[in-house]
Every structure is written in C-alpha cells, then in structure tokens.
Short mmCIF file of C-alpha atoms and ligand atoms in Angstrom, two decimals:
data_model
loop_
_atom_site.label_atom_id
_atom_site.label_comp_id
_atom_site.label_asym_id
_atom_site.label_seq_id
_atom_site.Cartn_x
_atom_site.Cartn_y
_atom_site.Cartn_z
CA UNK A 1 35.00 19.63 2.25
CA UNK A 2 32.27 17.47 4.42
CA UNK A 3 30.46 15.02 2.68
CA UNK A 4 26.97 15.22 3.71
CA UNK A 5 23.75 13.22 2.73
CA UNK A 6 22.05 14.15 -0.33
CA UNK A 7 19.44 16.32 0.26
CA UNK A 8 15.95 15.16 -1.36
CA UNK A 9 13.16 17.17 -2.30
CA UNK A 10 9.71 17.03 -3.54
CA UNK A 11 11.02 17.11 -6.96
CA UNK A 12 13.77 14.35 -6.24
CA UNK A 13 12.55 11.24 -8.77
CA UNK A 14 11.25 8.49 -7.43
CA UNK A 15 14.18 6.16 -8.99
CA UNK A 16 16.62 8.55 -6.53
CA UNK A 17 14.43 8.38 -3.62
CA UNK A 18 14.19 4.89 -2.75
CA UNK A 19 18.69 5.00 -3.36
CA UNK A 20 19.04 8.16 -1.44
CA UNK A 21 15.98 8.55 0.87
CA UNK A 22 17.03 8.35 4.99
CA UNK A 23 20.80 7.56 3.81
CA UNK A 24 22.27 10.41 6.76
CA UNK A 25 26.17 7.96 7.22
CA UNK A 26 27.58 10.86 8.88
CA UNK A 27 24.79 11.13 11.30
CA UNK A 28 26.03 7.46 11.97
CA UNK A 29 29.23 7.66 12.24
CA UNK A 30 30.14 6.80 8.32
CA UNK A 31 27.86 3.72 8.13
CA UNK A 32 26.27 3.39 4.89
CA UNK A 33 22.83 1.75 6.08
CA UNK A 34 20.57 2.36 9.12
CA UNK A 35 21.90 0.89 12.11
CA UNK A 36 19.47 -1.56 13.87
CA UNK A 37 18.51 -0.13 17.14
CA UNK A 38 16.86 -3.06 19.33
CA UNK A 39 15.36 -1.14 22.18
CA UNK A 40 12.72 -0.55 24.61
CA UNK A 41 14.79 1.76 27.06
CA UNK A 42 16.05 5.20 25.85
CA UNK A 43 17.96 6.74 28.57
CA UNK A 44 18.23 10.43 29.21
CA UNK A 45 21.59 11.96 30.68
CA UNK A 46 19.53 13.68 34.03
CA UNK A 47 16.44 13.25 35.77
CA UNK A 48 15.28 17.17 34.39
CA UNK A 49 15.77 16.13 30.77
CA UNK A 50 13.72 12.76 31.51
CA UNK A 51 11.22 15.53 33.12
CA UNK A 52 10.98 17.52 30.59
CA UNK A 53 10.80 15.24 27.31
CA UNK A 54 14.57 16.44 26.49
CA UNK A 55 16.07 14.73 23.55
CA UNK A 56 14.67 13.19 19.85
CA UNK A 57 13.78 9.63 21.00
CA UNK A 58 12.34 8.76 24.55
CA UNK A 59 10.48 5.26 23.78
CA UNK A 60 10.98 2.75 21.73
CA UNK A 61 7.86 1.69 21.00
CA UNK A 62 6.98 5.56 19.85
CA UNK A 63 10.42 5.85 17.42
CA UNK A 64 13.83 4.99 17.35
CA UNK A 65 16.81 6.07 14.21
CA UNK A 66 15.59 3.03 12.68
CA UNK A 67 12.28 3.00 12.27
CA UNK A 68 12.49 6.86 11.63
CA UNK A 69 14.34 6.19 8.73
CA UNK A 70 11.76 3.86 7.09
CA UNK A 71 8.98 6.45 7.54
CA UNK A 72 10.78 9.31 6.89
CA UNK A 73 11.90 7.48 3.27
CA UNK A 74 8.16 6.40 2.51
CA UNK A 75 6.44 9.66 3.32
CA UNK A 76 9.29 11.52 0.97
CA UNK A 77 8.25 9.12 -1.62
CA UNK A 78 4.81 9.77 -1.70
CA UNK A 79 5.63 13.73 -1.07
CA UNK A 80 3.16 13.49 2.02
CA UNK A 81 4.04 14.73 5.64
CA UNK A 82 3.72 11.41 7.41
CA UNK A 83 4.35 7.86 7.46
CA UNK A 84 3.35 5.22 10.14
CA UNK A 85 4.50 1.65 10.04
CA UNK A 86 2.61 -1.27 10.90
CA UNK A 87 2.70 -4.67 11.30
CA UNK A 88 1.19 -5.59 8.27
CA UNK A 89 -0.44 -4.58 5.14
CA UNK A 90 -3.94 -5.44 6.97
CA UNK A 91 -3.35 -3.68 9.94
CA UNK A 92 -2.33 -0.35 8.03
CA UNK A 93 -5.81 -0.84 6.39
CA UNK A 94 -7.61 -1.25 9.93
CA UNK A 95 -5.41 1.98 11.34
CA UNK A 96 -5.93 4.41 8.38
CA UNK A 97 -9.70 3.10 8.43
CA UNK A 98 -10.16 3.32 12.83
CA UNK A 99 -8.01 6.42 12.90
CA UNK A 100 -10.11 8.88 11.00
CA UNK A 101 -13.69 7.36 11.93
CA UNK A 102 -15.55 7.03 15.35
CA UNK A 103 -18.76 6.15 16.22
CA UNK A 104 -21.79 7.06 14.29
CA UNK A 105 -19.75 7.83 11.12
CA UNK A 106 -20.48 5.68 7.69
CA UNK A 107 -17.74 4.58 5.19
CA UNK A 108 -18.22 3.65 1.70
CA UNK A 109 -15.97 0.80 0.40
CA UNK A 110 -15.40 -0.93 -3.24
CA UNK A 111 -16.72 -4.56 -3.60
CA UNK A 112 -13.30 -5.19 -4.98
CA UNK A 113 -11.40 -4.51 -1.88
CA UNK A 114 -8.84 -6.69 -0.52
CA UNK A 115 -10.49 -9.80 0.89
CA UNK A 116 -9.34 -9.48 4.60
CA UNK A 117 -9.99 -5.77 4.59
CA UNK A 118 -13.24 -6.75 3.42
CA UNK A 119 -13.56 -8.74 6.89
CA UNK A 120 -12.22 -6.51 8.45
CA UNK A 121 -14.80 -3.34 7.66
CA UNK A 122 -17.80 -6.04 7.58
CA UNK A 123 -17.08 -7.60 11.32
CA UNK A 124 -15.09 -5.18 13.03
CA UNK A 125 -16.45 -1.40 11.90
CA UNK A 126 -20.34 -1.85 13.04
CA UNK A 127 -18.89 -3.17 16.55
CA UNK A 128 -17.66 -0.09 16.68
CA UNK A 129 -20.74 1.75 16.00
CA UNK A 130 -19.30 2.60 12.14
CA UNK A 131 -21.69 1.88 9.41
CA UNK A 132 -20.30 0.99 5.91
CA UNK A 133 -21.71 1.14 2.33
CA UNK A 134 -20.09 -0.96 0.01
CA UNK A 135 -20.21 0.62 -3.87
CA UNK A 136 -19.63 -1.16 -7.40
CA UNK A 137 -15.96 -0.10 -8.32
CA UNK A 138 -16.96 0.48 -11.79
CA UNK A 139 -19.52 3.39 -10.38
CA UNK A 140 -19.69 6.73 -11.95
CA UNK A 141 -19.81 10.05 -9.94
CA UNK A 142 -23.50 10.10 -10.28
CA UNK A 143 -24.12 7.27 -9.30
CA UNK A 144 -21.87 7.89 -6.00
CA UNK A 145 -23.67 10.38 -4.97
CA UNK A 146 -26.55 8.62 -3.84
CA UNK A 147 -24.40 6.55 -1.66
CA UNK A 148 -23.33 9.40 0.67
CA UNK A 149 -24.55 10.03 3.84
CA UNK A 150 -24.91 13.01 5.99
CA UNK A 151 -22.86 11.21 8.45
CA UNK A 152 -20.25 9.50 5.62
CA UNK A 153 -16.76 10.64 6.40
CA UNK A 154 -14.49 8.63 4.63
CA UNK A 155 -14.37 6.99 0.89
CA UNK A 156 -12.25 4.08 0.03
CA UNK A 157 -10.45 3.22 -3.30
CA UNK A 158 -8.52 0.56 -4.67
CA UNK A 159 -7.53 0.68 -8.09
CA UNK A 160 -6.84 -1.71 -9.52
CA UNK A 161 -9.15 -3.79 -7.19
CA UNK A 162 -8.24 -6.78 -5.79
CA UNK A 163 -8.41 -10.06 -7.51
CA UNK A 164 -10.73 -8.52 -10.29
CA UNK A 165 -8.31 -5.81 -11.21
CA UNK A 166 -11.09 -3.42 -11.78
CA UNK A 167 -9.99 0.18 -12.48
CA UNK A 168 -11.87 3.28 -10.90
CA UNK A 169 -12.50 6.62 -12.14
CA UNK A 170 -9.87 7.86 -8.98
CA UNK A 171 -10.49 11.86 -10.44
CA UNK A 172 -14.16 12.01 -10.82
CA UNK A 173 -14.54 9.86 -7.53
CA UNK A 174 -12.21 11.52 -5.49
CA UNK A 175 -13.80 15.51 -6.56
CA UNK A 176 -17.46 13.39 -5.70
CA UNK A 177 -16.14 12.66 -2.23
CA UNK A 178 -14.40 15.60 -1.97
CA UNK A 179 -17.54 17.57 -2.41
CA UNK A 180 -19.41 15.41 0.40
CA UNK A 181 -16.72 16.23 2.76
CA UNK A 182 -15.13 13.09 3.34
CA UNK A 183 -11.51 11.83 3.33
CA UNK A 184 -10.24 9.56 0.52
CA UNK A 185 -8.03 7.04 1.48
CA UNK A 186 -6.55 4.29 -1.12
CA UNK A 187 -5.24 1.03 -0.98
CA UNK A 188 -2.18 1.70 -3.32
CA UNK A 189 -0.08 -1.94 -2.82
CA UNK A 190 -0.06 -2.82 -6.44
CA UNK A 191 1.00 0.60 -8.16
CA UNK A 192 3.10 1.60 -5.31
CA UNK A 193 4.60 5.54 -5.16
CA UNK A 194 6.47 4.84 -8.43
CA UNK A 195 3.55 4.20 -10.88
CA UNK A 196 0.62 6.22 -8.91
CA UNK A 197 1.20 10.03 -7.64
CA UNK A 198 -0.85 9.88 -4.86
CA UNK A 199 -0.69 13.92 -4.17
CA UNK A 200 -1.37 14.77 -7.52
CA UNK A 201 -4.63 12.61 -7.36
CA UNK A 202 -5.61 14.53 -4.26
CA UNK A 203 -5.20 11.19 -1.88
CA UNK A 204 -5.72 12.29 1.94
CA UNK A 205 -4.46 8.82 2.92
CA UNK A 206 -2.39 6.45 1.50
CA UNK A 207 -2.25 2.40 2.35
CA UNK A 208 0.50 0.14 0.91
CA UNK A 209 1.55 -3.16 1.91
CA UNK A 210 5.23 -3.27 2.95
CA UNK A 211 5.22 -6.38 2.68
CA UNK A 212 4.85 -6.36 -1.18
CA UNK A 213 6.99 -3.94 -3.25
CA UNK A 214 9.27 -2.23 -0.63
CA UNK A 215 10.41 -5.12 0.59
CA UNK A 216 10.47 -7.27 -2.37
CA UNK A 217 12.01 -10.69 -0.95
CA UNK A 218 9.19 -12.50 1.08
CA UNK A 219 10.54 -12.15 4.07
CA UNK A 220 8.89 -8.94 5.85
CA UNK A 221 5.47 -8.26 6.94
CA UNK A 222 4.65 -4.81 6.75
CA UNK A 223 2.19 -1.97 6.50
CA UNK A 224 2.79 1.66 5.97
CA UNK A 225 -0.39 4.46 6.40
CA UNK A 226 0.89 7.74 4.44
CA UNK A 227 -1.06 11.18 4.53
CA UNK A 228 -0.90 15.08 5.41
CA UNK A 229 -1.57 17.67 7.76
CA UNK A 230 -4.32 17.33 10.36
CA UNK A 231 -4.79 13.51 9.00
CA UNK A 232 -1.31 12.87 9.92
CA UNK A 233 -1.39 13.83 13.42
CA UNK A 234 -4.85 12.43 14.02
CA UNK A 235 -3.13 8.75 12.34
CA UNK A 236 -0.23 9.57 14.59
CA UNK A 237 -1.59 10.17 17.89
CA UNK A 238 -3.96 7.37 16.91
CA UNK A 239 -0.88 5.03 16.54
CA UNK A 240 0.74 5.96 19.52
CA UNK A 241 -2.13 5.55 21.63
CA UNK A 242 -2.96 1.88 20.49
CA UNK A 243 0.50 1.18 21.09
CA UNK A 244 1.32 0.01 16.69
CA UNK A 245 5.00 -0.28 16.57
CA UNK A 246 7.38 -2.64 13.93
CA UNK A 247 10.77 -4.65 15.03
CA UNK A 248 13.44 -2.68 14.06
CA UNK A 249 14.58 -5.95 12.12
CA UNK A 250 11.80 -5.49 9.86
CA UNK A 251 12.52 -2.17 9.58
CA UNK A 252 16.13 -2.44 8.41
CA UNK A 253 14.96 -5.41 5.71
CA UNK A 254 12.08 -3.12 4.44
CA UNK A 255 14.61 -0.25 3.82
CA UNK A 256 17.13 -2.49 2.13
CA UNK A 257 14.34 -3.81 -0.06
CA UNK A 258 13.38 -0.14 -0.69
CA UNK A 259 16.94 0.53 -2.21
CA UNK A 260 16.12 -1.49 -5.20
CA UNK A 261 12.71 -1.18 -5.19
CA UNK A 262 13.08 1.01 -8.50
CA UNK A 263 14.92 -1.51 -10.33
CA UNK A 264 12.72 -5.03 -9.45
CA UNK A 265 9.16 -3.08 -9.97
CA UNK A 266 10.64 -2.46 -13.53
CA UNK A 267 11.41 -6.11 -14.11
CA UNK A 268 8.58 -7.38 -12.37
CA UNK A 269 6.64 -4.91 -15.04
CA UNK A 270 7.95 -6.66 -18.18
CA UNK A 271 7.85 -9.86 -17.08
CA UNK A 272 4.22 -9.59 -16.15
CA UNK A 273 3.30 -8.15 -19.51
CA UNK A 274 5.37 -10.63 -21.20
CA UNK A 275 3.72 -13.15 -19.67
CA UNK A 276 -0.12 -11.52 -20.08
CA UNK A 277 0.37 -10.78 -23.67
CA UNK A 278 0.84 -14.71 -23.99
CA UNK A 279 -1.86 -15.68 -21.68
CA UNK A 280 -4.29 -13.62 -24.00
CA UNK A 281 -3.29 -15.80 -27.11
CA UNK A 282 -3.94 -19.21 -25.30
CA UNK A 283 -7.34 -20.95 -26.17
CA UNK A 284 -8.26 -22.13 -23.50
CA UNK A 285 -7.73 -18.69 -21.73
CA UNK A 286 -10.98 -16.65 -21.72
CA UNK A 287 -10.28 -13.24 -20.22
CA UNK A 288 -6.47 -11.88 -19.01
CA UNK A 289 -7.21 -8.97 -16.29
CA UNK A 290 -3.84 -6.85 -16.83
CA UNK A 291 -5.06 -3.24 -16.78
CA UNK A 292 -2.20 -2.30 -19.01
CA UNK A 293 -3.28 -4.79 -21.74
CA UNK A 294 -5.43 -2.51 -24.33
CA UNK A 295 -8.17 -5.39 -23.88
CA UNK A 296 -8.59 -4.45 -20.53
CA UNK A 297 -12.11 -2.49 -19.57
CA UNK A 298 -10.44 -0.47 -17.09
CA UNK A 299 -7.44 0.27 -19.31
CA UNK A 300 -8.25 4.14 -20.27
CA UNK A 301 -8.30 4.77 -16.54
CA UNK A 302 -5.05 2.54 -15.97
CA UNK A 303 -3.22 5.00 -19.09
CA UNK A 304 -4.60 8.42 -17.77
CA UNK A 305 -3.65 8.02 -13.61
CA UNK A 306 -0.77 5.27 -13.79
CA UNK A 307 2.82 5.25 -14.90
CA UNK A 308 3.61 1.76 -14.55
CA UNK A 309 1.78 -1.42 -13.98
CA UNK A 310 3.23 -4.00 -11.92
CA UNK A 311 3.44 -7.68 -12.08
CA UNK A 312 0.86 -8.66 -10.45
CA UNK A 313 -2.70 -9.75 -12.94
CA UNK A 314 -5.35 -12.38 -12.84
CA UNK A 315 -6.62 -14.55 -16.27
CA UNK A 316 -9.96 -16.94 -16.24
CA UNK A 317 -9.64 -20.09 -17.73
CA UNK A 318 -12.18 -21.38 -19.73
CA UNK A 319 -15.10 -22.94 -17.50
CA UNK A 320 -15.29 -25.99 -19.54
CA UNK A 321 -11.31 -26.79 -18.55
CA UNK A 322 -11.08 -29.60 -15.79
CA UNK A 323 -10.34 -29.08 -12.67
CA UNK A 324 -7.91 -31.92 -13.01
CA UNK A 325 -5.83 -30.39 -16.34
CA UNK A 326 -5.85 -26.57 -14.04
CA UNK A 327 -4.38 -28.71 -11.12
CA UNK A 328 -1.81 -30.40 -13.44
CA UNK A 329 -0.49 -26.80 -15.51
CA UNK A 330 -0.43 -25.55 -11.97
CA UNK A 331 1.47 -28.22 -10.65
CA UNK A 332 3.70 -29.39 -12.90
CA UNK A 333 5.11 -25.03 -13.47
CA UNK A 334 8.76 -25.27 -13.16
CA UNK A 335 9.02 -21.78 -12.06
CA UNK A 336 6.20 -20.92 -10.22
CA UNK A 337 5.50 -21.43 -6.61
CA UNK A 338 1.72 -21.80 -5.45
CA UNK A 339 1.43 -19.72 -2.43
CA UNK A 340 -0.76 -16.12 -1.19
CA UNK A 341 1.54 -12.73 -1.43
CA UNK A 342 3.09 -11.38 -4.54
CA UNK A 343 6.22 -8.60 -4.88
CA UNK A 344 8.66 -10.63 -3.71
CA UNK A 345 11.51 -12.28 -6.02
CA UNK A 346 10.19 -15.62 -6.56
CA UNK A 347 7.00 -16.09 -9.08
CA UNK A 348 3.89 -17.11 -7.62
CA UNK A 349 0.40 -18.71 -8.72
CA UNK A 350 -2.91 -19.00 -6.78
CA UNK A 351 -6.67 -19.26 -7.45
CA UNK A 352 -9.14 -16.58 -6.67
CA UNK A 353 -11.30 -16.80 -3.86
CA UNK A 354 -13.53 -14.35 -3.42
CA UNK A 355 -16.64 -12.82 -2.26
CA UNK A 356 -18.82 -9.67 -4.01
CA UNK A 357 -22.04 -8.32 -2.43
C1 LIG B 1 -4.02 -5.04 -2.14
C2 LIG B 1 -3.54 -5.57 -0.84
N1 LIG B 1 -3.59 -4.77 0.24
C3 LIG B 1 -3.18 -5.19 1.45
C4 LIG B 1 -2.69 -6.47 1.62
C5 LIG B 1 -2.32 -6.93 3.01
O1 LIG B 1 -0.96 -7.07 3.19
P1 LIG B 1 -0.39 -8.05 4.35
O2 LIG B 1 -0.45 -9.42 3.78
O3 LIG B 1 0.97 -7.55 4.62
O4 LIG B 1 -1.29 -7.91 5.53
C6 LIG B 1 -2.61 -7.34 0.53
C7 LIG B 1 -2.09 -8.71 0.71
O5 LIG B 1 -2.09 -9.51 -0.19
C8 LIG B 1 -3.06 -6.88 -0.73
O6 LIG B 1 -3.03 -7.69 -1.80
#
C-alpha cells in the first residue's frame, strides 16, 4: 500500500484542516512540510513547452509549490475557490477593495473599520474616481438602505469592528446588500475561519490578516483575500496584473503557524475571557468590550454568527483615572508587552487611537 495525503473536503473540520491542509510529502519526495522554493526563474525542458505555457508553474512571481500550498490551505479553510496572498493584512484590504471596483462605482464602509483601511478608502479610493459612504456599524437594514446608490457595488463589514468591537447584524446586512446588487466583502482577522463560517454567511470576499492568527508568532506580515467564482478570477487576474506576490519565506512560516493555529486560537480564547471577566469587576474599569461577555451590546449577534471569540478585546478606564497611574499599570505589567499587532504568542497592551466620522 501507498501512503498518500489525506484528502480534505468541504466537510473536513476546521481543527483537521489547518494539520492536514496542503500536506502532499509524496508529491515532495517524503518531506513532511512545504519545501521553500526561492525563485524567480522556472525553466521549461524545450523552447515549444516555454511557447506554449507547458507545465504547472512558469513565474515565480505568479506561483510556485510554496506559495500554492498556503493558498490552497486557506481557501479549503474557508470552503471558498480562491486564495491570494499579500504582503500584508492592509494590502489584502486595498486588493479585495481595488479589485472588484473601478471608476465611478461607490462603496459603503463601517466607521469601525480598521484604522489604516480607513486611510486607505478615504485618500486612495476617490483618486481613483471611487466614491465611498461610510455607515454606523450598529445600522439596521432599514436604515442601510438609504445609503445605497445606483452606482454602489460593494459593502464592507467588520464584525467585531476595530478598536470598538462593535458587532453587526452580518445576516440582515448582507440579504440588504445582496438585494442592491453589490458584493460583500469582510474583514474577518479577529474571528478567523475557525469561529466565523464565512460561506454560510453568504461572504463574496473574505479579508484576514496573516499576520495575526495563521501565523501566530510575530514574525510574518501577511494578507490573504479569499472568495468564489467570477470574484476569484477577477481578484486573481487583478493580482497578477499589479504584480502582488509574498517571499516564499513568509510563506513557509505562515503555513507552519497555520498547523497549530487550532490549538493557540483556543488558548488565546480562555485567556482573553479570563482576563475580561476580571477587568469587568475592577472599579476603576468602566466598560470591558469582549463581545462574548453577556454585558456586551453586540453580544446576541456575537452568540448567533460566531463560534469562538478570540483574544483580542478593548476596556475604558474610568476618565477620572490619571494619566500618570494608566502609564504606571501599563508599565510596570510583568507580562505584557506595549506594542501594535495582536495573535502572536506574546501578550500585548496598547491605547486606542482612533477616528469616527
Ligand atoms: C482587523 C485588522 N485588519 C487588518 C489589519 C492589517 O494587518 P497588517 O498589520 O498585516 O497590515 C489589522 C492590523 O492590526 C487588523 O487589526
């Protein structure tokens, strides 16, 4: 008997995805992992084969074993078609969002959305000729409606939103912009594909930060732009055209991060919640935004569309706190770093900053 790889399905769990997902040894000749393939050059065996496009790989800026590993493993996970890495979790914001629009088109946004995306759609989009609306996250489908335009072709989500870890209706939203004819695309870094089921929610696009969850060690940046169908080959051909392509080191770490991706979101889930249920009993703690805390506003929404929460929440201290005791809890944390990003191993604090319309 031949042992060959374990063949996944749509059904496959998530926990035996990111363990199994892209793991082909025989296909490389008994390795266990991915092999690392630095290349630009891909030769072909004859000049007629080079001619004709023979063979599975001819660039390596368009694909190599490696990076078609990662994106074959992500798009299984979210049980869509496609996968594209990028360079970043911001630039597989600005390629899911540049892809799909052009000129003329209009774009409705949350006012939670991740800061630099937020720069991103208010500097870059109307140089572009792309109008955008930006909506209240907390909105209703009514009150979406009057948002869309004849021209509006894409809605954005992010749930929980960032910073202010609003929840959205995703359902009612998503049938709303459904019915207007527009894609819906969603930021999904914090819930990743193990707590939110992207294809059951009727997602056309999906964004997650690489650089968070799937690599889980603070040590890769990287985005990933997930969808279906005519989407995927319009994000595709989009990608290969601008030229998007990851090191095949980054590739290799994101893959290995994958592998116990499972495992650390769990821990990362408990530890959070530990540490939120004991924020909430402090006094001079005013509000603890954890969507999975039954205090939360958002929390029916977080209950009916998520499986999981993951370790990342805000709190607001008390206003009448001085700047100079906040400084001194912060600084004087034994096990907490102070420092942007979160997903990775190490614990991590920060302040706020951000803007709403
Ligand atoms: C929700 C969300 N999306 C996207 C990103 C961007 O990821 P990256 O830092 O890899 O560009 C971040 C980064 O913090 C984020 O929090």
């Amino acid at each position: 008997m031949t042992k060959t790889s374990k063949k996944i399905s749509p059904s496959t769990k998530p926990d035996t995805k990111v363990v199994h997902a892209s793991v082909n040894p025989l296909e490389h000749e008994g390795m266990a992992n991915i092999p690392v393939y630095h290349t630009s050059t891909i030769m072909k065996p004859n000049l007629d084969d080079y001619r004709q496009g023979r063979g599975k790989y001819d660039y390596g800026r368009k694909g190599t074993p490696t990076s078609q590993a990662t994106e074959e493993a992500v798009a299984s996970l979210y049980k869509m078609d496609d996968c594209v890495a990028t360079p970043s979790g911001l630039s597989a914001i600005c390629l899911a969002i540049s892809s799909v629009l052009k000129s003329g088109d209009h774009a409705l946004f949350p006012d939670s959305m991740y800061g630099s995306g937020r720069r991103f759609i208010d500097n870059v989009l109307p140089q572009m000729g792309i109008s955008v609306g930006i909506y209240e996250p907390s909105i209703t489908a009514d009150e979406l409606t009057a948002h869309f335009q004849d021209n509006t072709r894409l809605f954005y989500l992010e749930s929980p939103g960032s910073l202010t870890f609003e929840m959205q209706d995703i359902p009612a939203l998503t049938t709303c912009a459904h019915d207007h004819d527009c894609l819906v695309a969603i930021d999904n870094t914090w819930a990743t594909a193990m707590y939110f089921d992207a294809v059951k929610n009727d997602m056309d696009i999906v964004i997650e930060a690489g650089t968070k969850y799937i690599s889980g060690h603070s040590d890769v940046s990287m985005g990933f732009v997930i969808s279906s169908g005519d989407t995927a080959h319009t994000i595709r051909r989009y990608t290969q055209n601008t030229g998007i392509c990851v090191a095949p080191d980054e590739h290799y770490l994101a893959m290995r991060g994958m592998r116990t991706m499972a495992l650390r979101l769990r821990q990362s889930e408990a530890n959070g919640l530990a540490l939120a249920t004991w924020l909430e009993q402090q006094p001079e703690v005013i509000q603890v935004l954890h969507p999975a805390l039954p205090s939360h506003p958002g929390h029916h929404h977080w209950q009916r569309d998520f499986s999981g929460s993951s370790g990342l929440f805000g709190f607001v201290i008390d206003p009448n706190i001085p700047i100079m005791a906040i400084d001194s809890m912060a600084d004087n944390l034994d096990w907490f770093g102070i420092g942007a990003s979160w997903g990775g191993h190490e614990s991590l604090i920060s302040q706020g900053r951000f803007k709403r319309t």
